[in-house]
Short mmCIF file of C-alpha atoms in Angstrom, two decimals:
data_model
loop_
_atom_site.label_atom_id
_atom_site.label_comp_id
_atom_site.label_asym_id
_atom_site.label_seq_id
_atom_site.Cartn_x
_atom_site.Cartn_y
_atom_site.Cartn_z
CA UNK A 1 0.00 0.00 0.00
CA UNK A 2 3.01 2.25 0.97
CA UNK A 3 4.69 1.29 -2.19
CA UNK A 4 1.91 2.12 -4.49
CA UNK A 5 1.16 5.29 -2.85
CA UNK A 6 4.66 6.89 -3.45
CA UNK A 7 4.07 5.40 -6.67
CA UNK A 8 1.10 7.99 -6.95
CA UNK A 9 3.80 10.43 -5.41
CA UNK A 10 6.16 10.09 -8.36
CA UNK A 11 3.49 10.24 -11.28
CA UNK A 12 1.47 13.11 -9.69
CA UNK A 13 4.68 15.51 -9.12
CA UNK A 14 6.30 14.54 -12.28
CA UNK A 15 3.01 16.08 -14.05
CA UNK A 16 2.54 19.19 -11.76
CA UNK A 17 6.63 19.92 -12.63
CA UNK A 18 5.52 20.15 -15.79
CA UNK A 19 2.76 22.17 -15.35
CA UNK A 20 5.44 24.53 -13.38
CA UNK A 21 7.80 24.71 -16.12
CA UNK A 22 7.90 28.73 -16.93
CA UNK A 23 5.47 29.61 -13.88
CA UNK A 24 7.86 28.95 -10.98
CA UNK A 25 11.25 27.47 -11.46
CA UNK A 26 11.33 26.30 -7.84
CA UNK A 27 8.55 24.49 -7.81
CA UNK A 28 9.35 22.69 -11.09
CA UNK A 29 12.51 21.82 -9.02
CA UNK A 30 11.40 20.77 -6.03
CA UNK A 31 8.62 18.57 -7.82
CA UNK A 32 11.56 16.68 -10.40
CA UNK A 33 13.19 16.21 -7.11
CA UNK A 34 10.49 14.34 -5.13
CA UNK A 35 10.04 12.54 -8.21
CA UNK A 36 13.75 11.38 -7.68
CA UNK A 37 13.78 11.12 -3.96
CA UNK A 38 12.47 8.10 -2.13
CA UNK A 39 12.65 9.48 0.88
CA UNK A 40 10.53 12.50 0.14
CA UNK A 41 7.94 10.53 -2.53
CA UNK A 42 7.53 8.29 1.19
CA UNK A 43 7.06 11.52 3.42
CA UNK A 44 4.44 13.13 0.99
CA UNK A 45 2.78 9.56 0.78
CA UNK A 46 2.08 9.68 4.43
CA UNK A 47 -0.76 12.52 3.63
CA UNK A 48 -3.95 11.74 2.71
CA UNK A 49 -4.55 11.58 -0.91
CA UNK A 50 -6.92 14.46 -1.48
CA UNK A 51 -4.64 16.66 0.50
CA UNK A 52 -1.13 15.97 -1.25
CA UNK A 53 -1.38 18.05 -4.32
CA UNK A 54 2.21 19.68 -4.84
CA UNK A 55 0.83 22.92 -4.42
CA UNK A 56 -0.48 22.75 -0.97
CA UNK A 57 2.18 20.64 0.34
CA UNK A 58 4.66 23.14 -0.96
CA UNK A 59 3.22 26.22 0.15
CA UNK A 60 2.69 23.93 4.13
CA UNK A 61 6.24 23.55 3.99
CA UNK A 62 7.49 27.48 3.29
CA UNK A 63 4.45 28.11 6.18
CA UNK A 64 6.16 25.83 8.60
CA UNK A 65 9.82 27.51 7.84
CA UNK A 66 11.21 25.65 5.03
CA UNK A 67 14.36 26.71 3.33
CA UNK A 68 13.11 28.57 -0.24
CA UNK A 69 16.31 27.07 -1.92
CA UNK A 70 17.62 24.47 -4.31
CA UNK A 71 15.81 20.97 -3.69
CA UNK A 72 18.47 19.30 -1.83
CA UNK A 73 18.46 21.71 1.64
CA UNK A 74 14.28 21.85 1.00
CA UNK A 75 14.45 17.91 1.10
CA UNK A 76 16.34 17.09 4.32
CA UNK A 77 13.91 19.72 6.16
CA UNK A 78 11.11 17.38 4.92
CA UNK A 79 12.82 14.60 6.19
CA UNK A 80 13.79 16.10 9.25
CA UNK A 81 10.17 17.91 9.76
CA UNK A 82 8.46 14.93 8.63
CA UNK A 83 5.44 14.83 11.38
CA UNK A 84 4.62 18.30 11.39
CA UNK A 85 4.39 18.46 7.70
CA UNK A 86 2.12 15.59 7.35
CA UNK A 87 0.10 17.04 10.08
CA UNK A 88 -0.56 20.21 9.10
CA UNK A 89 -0.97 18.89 5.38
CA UNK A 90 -3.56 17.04 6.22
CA UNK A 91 -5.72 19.34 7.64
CA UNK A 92 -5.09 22.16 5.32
CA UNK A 93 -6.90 22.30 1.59
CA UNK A 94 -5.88 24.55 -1.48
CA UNK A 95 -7.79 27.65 -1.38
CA UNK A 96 -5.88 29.85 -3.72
CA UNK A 97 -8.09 33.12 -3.83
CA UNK A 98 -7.17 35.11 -6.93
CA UNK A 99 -9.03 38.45 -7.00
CA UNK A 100 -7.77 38.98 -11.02
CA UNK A 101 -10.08 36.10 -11.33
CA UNK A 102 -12.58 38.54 -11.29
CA UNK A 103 -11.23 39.95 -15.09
CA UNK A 104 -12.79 36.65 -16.42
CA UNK A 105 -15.94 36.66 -14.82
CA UNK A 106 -16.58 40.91 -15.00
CA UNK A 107 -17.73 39.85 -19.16
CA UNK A 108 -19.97 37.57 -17.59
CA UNK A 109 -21.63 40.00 -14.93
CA UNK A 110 -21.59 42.56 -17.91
CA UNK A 111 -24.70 40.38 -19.31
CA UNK A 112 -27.19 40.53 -15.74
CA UNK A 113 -28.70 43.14 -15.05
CA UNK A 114 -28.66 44.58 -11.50
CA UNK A 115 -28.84 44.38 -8.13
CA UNK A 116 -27.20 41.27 -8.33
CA UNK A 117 -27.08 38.78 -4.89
CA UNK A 118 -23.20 37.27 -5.12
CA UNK A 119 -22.77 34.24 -3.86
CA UNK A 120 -19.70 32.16 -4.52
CA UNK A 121 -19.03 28.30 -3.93
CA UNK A 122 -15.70 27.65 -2.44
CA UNK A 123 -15.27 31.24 -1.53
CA UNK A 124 -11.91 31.27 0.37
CA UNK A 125 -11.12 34.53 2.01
CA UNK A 126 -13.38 35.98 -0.44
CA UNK A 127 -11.93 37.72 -2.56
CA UNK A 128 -13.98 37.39 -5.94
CA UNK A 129 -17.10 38.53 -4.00
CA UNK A 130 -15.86 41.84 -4.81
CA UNK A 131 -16.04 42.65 -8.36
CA UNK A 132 -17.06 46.14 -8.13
CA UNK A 133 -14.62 47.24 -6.10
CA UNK A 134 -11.93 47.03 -8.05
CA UNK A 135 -10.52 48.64 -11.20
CA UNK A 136 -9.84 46.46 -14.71
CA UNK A 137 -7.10 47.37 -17.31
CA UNK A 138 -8.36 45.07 -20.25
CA UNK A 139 -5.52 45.43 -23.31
CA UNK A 140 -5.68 44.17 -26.57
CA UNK A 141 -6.18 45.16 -30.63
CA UNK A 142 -8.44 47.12 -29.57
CA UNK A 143 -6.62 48.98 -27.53
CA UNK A 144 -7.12 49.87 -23.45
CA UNK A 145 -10.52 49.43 -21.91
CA UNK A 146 -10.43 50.72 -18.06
CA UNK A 147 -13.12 50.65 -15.86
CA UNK A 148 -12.76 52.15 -12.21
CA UNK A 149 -15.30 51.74 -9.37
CA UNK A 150 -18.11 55.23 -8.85
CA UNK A 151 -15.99 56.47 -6.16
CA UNK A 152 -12.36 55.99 -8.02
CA UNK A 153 -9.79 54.00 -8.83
CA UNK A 154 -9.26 51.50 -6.73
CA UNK A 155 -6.34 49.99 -4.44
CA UNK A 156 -6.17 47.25 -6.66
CA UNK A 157 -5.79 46.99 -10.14
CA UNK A 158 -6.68 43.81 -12.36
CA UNK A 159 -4.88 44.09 -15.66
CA UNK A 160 -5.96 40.94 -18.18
CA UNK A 161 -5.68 40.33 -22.22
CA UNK A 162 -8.63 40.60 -24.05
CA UNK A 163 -9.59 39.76 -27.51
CA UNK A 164 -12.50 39.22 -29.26
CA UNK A 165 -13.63 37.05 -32.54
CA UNK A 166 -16.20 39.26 -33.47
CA UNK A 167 -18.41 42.29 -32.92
CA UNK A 168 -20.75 40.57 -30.06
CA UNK A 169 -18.62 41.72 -27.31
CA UNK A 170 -20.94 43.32 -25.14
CA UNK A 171 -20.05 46.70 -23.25
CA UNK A 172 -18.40 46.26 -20.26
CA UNK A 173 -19.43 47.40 -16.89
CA UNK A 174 -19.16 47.30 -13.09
CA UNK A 175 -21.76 45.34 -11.19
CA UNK A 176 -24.28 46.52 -9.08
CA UNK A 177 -24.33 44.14 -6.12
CA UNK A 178 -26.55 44.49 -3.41
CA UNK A 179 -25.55 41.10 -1.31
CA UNK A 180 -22.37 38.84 -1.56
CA UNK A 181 -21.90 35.62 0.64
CA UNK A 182 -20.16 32.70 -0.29
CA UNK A 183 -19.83 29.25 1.35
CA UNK A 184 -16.46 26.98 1.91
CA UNK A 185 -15.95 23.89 3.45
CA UNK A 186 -13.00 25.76 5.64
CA UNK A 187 -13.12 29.59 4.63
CA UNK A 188 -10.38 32.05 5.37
CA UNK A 189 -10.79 35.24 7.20
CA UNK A 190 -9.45 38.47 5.74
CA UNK A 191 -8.75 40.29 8.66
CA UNK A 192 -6.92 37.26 10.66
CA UNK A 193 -3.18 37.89 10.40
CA UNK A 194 -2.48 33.72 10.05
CA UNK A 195 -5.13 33.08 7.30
CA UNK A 196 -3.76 35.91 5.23
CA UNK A 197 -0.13 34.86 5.57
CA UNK A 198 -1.46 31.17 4.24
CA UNK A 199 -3.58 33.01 1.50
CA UNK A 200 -0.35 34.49 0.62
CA UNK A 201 2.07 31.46 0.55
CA UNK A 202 -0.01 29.11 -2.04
CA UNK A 203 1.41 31.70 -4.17
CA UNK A 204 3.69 30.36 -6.54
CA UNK A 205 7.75 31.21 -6.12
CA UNK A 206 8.20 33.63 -9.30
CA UNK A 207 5.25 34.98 -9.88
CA UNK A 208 5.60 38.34 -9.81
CA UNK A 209 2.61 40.79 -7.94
CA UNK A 210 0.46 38.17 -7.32
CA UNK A 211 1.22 38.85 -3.29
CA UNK A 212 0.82 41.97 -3.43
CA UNK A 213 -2.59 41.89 -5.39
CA UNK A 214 -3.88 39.25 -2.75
CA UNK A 215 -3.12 41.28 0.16
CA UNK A 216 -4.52 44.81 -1.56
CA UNK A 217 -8.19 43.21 -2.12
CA UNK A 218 -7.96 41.19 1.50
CA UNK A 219 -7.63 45.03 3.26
CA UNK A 220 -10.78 45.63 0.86
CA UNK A 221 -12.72 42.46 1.94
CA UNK A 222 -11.46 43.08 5.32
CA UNK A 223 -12.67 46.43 5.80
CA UNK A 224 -16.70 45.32 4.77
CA UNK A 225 -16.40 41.63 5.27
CA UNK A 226 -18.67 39.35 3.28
CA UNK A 227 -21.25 36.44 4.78
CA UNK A 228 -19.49 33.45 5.01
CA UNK A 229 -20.82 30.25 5.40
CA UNK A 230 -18.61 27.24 7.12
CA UNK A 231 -20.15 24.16 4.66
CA UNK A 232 -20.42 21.95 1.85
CA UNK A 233 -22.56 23.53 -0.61
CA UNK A 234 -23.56 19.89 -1.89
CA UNK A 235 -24.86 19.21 1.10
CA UNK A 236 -28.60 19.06 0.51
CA UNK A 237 -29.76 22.39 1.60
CA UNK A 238 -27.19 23.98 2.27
CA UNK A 239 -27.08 26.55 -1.24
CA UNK A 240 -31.15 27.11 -0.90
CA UNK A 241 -30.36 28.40 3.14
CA UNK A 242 -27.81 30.61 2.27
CA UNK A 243 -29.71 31.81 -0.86
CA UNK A 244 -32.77 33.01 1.53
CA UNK A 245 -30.98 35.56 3.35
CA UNK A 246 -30.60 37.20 -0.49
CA UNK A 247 -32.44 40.44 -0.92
CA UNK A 248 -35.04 39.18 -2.86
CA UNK A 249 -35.29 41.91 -5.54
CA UNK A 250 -31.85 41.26 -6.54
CA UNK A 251 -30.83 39.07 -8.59
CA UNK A 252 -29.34 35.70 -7.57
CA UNK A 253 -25.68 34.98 -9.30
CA UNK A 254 -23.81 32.00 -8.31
CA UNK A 255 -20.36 31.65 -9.21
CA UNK A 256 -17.49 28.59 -9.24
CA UNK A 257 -14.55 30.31 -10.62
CA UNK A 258 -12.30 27.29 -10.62
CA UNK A 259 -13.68 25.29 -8.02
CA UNK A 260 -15.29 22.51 -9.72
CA UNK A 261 -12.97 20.34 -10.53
CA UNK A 262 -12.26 20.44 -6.99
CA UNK A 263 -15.34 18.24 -6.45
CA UNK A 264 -16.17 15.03 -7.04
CA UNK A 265 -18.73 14.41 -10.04
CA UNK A 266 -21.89 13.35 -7.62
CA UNK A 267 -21.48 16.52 -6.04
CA UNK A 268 -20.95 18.61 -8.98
CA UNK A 269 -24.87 17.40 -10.22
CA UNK A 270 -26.10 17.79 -6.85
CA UNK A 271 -24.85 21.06 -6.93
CA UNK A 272 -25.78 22.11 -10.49
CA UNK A 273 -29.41 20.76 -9.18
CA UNK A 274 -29.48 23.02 -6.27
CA UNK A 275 -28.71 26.17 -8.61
CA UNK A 276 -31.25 25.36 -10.98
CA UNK A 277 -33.86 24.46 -8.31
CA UNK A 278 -32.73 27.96 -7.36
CA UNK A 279 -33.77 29.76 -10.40
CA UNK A 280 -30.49 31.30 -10.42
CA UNK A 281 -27.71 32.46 -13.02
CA UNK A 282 -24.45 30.30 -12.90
CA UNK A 283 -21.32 31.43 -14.09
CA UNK A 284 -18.38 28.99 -14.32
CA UNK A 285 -15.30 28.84 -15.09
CA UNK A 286 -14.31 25.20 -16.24
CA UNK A 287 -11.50 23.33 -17.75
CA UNK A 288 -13.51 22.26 -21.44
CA UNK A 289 -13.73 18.67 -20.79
CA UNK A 290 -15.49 19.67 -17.30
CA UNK A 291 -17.59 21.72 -18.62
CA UNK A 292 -18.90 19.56 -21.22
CA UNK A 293 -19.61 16.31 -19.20
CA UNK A 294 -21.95 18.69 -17.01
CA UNK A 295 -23.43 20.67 -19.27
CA UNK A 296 -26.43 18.00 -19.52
CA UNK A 297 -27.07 18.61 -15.87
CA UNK A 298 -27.23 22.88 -16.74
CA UNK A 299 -28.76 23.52 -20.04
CA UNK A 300 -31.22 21.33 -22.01
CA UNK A 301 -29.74 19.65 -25.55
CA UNK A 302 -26.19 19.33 -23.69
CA UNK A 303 -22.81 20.79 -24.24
CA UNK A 304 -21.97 23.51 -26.72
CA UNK A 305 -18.31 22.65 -26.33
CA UNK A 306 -16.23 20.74 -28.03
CA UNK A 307 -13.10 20.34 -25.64
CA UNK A 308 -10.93 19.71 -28.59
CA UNK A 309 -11.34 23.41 -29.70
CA UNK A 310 -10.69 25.08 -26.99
CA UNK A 311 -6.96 25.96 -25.46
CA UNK A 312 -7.85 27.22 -22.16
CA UNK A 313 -10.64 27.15 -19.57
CA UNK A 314 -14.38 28.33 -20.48
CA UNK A 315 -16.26 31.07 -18.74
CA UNK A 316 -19.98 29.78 -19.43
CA UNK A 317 -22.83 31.87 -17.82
CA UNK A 318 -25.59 29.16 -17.55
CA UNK A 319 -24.23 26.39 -19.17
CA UNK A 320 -23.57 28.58 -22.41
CA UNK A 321 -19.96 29.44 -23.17
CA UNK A 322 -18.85 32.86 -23.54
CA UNK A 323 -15.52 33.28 -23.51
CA UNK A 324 -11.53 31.34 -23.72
CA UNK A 325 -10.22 32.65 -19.83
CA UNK A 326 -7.02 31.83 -18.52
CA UNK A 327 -8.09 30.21 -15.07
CA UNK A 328 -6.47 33.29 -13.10
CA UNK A 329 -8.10 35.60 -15.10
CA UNK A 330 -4.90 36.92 -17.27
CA UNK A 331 -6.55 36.71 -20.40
CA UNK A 332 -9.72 36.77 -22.10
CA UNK A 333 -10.56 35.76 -25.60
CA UNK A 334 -14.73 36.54 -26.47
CA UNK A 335 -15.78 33.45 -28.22
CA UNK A 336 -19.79 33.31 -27.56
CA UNK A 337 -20.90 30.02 -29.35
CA UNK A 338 -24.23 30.08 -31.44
CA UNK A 339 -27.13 28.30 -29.96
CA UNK A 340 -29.18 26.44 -31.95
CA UNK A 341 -31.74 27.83 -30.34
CA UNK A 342 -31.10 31.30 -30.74
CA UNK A 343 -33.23 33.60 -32.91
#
């Protein structure tokens, strides 16, 4: 069992280093080097499977005081720190809280009217509840498009890449939310000085303003903090409860930037149920291949994507796709695909 589990080790980390490669040199590193290591592939094993993904056990390690060097010095500190690491691994999840995320869904929000009730599924800290407090610097052929919250430009800046494959781009604007909540099965407060150093530590070695972005919109959320719920928003229930304290002439908009593939398919149908028992709008953000195999639990007639044909993750309000988005929100590229049901 031990064996085959370090086997998992190896061929999980040997993946995720390439998924590094050009995003964080360390990481890509440290991941060829547990790969390489039976010592370390034997440590990480220890962990429970759902919490061993590189990047949380990475960014537990630098938490706990590992050495941000070359893989050799961070491997004997595993070895040596062994316990602890597993420990805190284990009850820790990935909750990387990206407020630029909120570039990819702003096209989205562009389409409902207002007031609009915000709530968010695997919410973190909260960050992406907060959409209309910041300020967007979309560039492209086109040339710049900023938009700035009523009272000014804001503390923090999301600048993304946007292009368009034809004239259906619709204008884009700041949303008028009313309410904003957002459930998580462990979520992060904004204002506590040890969940914002975590927040800050699944980022990436190398990647440049991303810390500095986080901690700008956590002083935002901090300052008018959202509602957030401690649960699992499969649960049966648990979506329709926190949906009633909505105001109820606004708008319901649920959102799952990049959470999905977080959960297991039973609860991703459950959870597509609850929305639609709802009545509400959806917007996701999905790897293609995601979206498609749930798109017959959203919209009627199935999937309108072909995951072959698409090179990055799809924003999709209501099971219809919109847009190519870089998960993080760094680009957009408008790509609305025909209905056949359209007029």
């Amino acid at each position: 069992m031990a064996t085959d589990a370090a086997a998992e080790v190896a061929g999980r980390y040997a993946h995720f280093a390439d998924d590094a490669r050009g995003r964080s040199a360390l990481y890509e590193e440290w991941a060829r080097g547990v790969v390489a290591d039976e010592r370390v592939r034997d440590v990480i094993a220890r962990i429970p499977a759902d919490h061993r993904q590189a990047p949380l056990v990475f960014a537990v390690a630098r938490l706990l005081g590992a050495p941000e060097a070359g893989f050799a010095a961070w491997a004997e500190w595993v070895v040596a720190h062994a316990d602890v690491l597993v420990a805190e691994s284990a009850r820790r999840s990935v909750q990387t809280n990206e407020p630029l995320r909120c570039a990819a869904l702003l096209p989205a929000l562009s389409l409902i009217d207002g007031p609009i009730a915000l709530l968010e599924v695997g919410a973190s800290a909260g960050l992406c509840l907060y959409p209309d407090r910041y300020s967007y610097r979309y560039r492209g052929p086109g040339g710049l498009r900023a938009l700035d919250p009523a009272a000014g430009p804001s503390t923090v800046v999301l600048s993304s890449e946007l292009t368009t494959h034809d004239d259906r781009m619709p204008p884009l604007r700041l949303p008028g939310i009313a309410w904003r909540a957002g459930v998580d099965l462990d979520p992060l407060d904004a204002s506590d000085p040890d969940d914002r150093r975590f927040l800050t530590t699944l980022v990436w070695p190398g990647e440049s303003g991303r810390v500095e972005r986080i901690e700008a919109a956590l002083d935002i959320v901090a300052a008018d903090p959202p509602l957030l719920v401690r649960a699992d928003a499969t649960a049966d229930g648990v979506l329709a409860d926190l949906a009633s304290r909505a105001p109820r002439d606004a708008t319901l908009v649920v959102t799952t930037p990049g959470v999905l593939p977080h959960i297991p398919r039973a609860g991703r149908v459950r959870l597509a149920e609850a929305i639609a028992a709802l009545g509400a709008r959806w917007i996701t953000i999905d790897p293609p291949s995601l979206h498609a195999d749930l798109a017959d639990e959203v919209r009627p007639g199935g999937s309108l994507v072909e995951p072959d044909a698409w090179d990055a993750f799809v924003l999709a309000l209501d099971g219809v796709p919109l847009a190519s988005v870089d998960p993080l929100g760094a680009s957009v590229a408008w790509r609305p695909v025909d209905r056949p049901d359209a007029p």
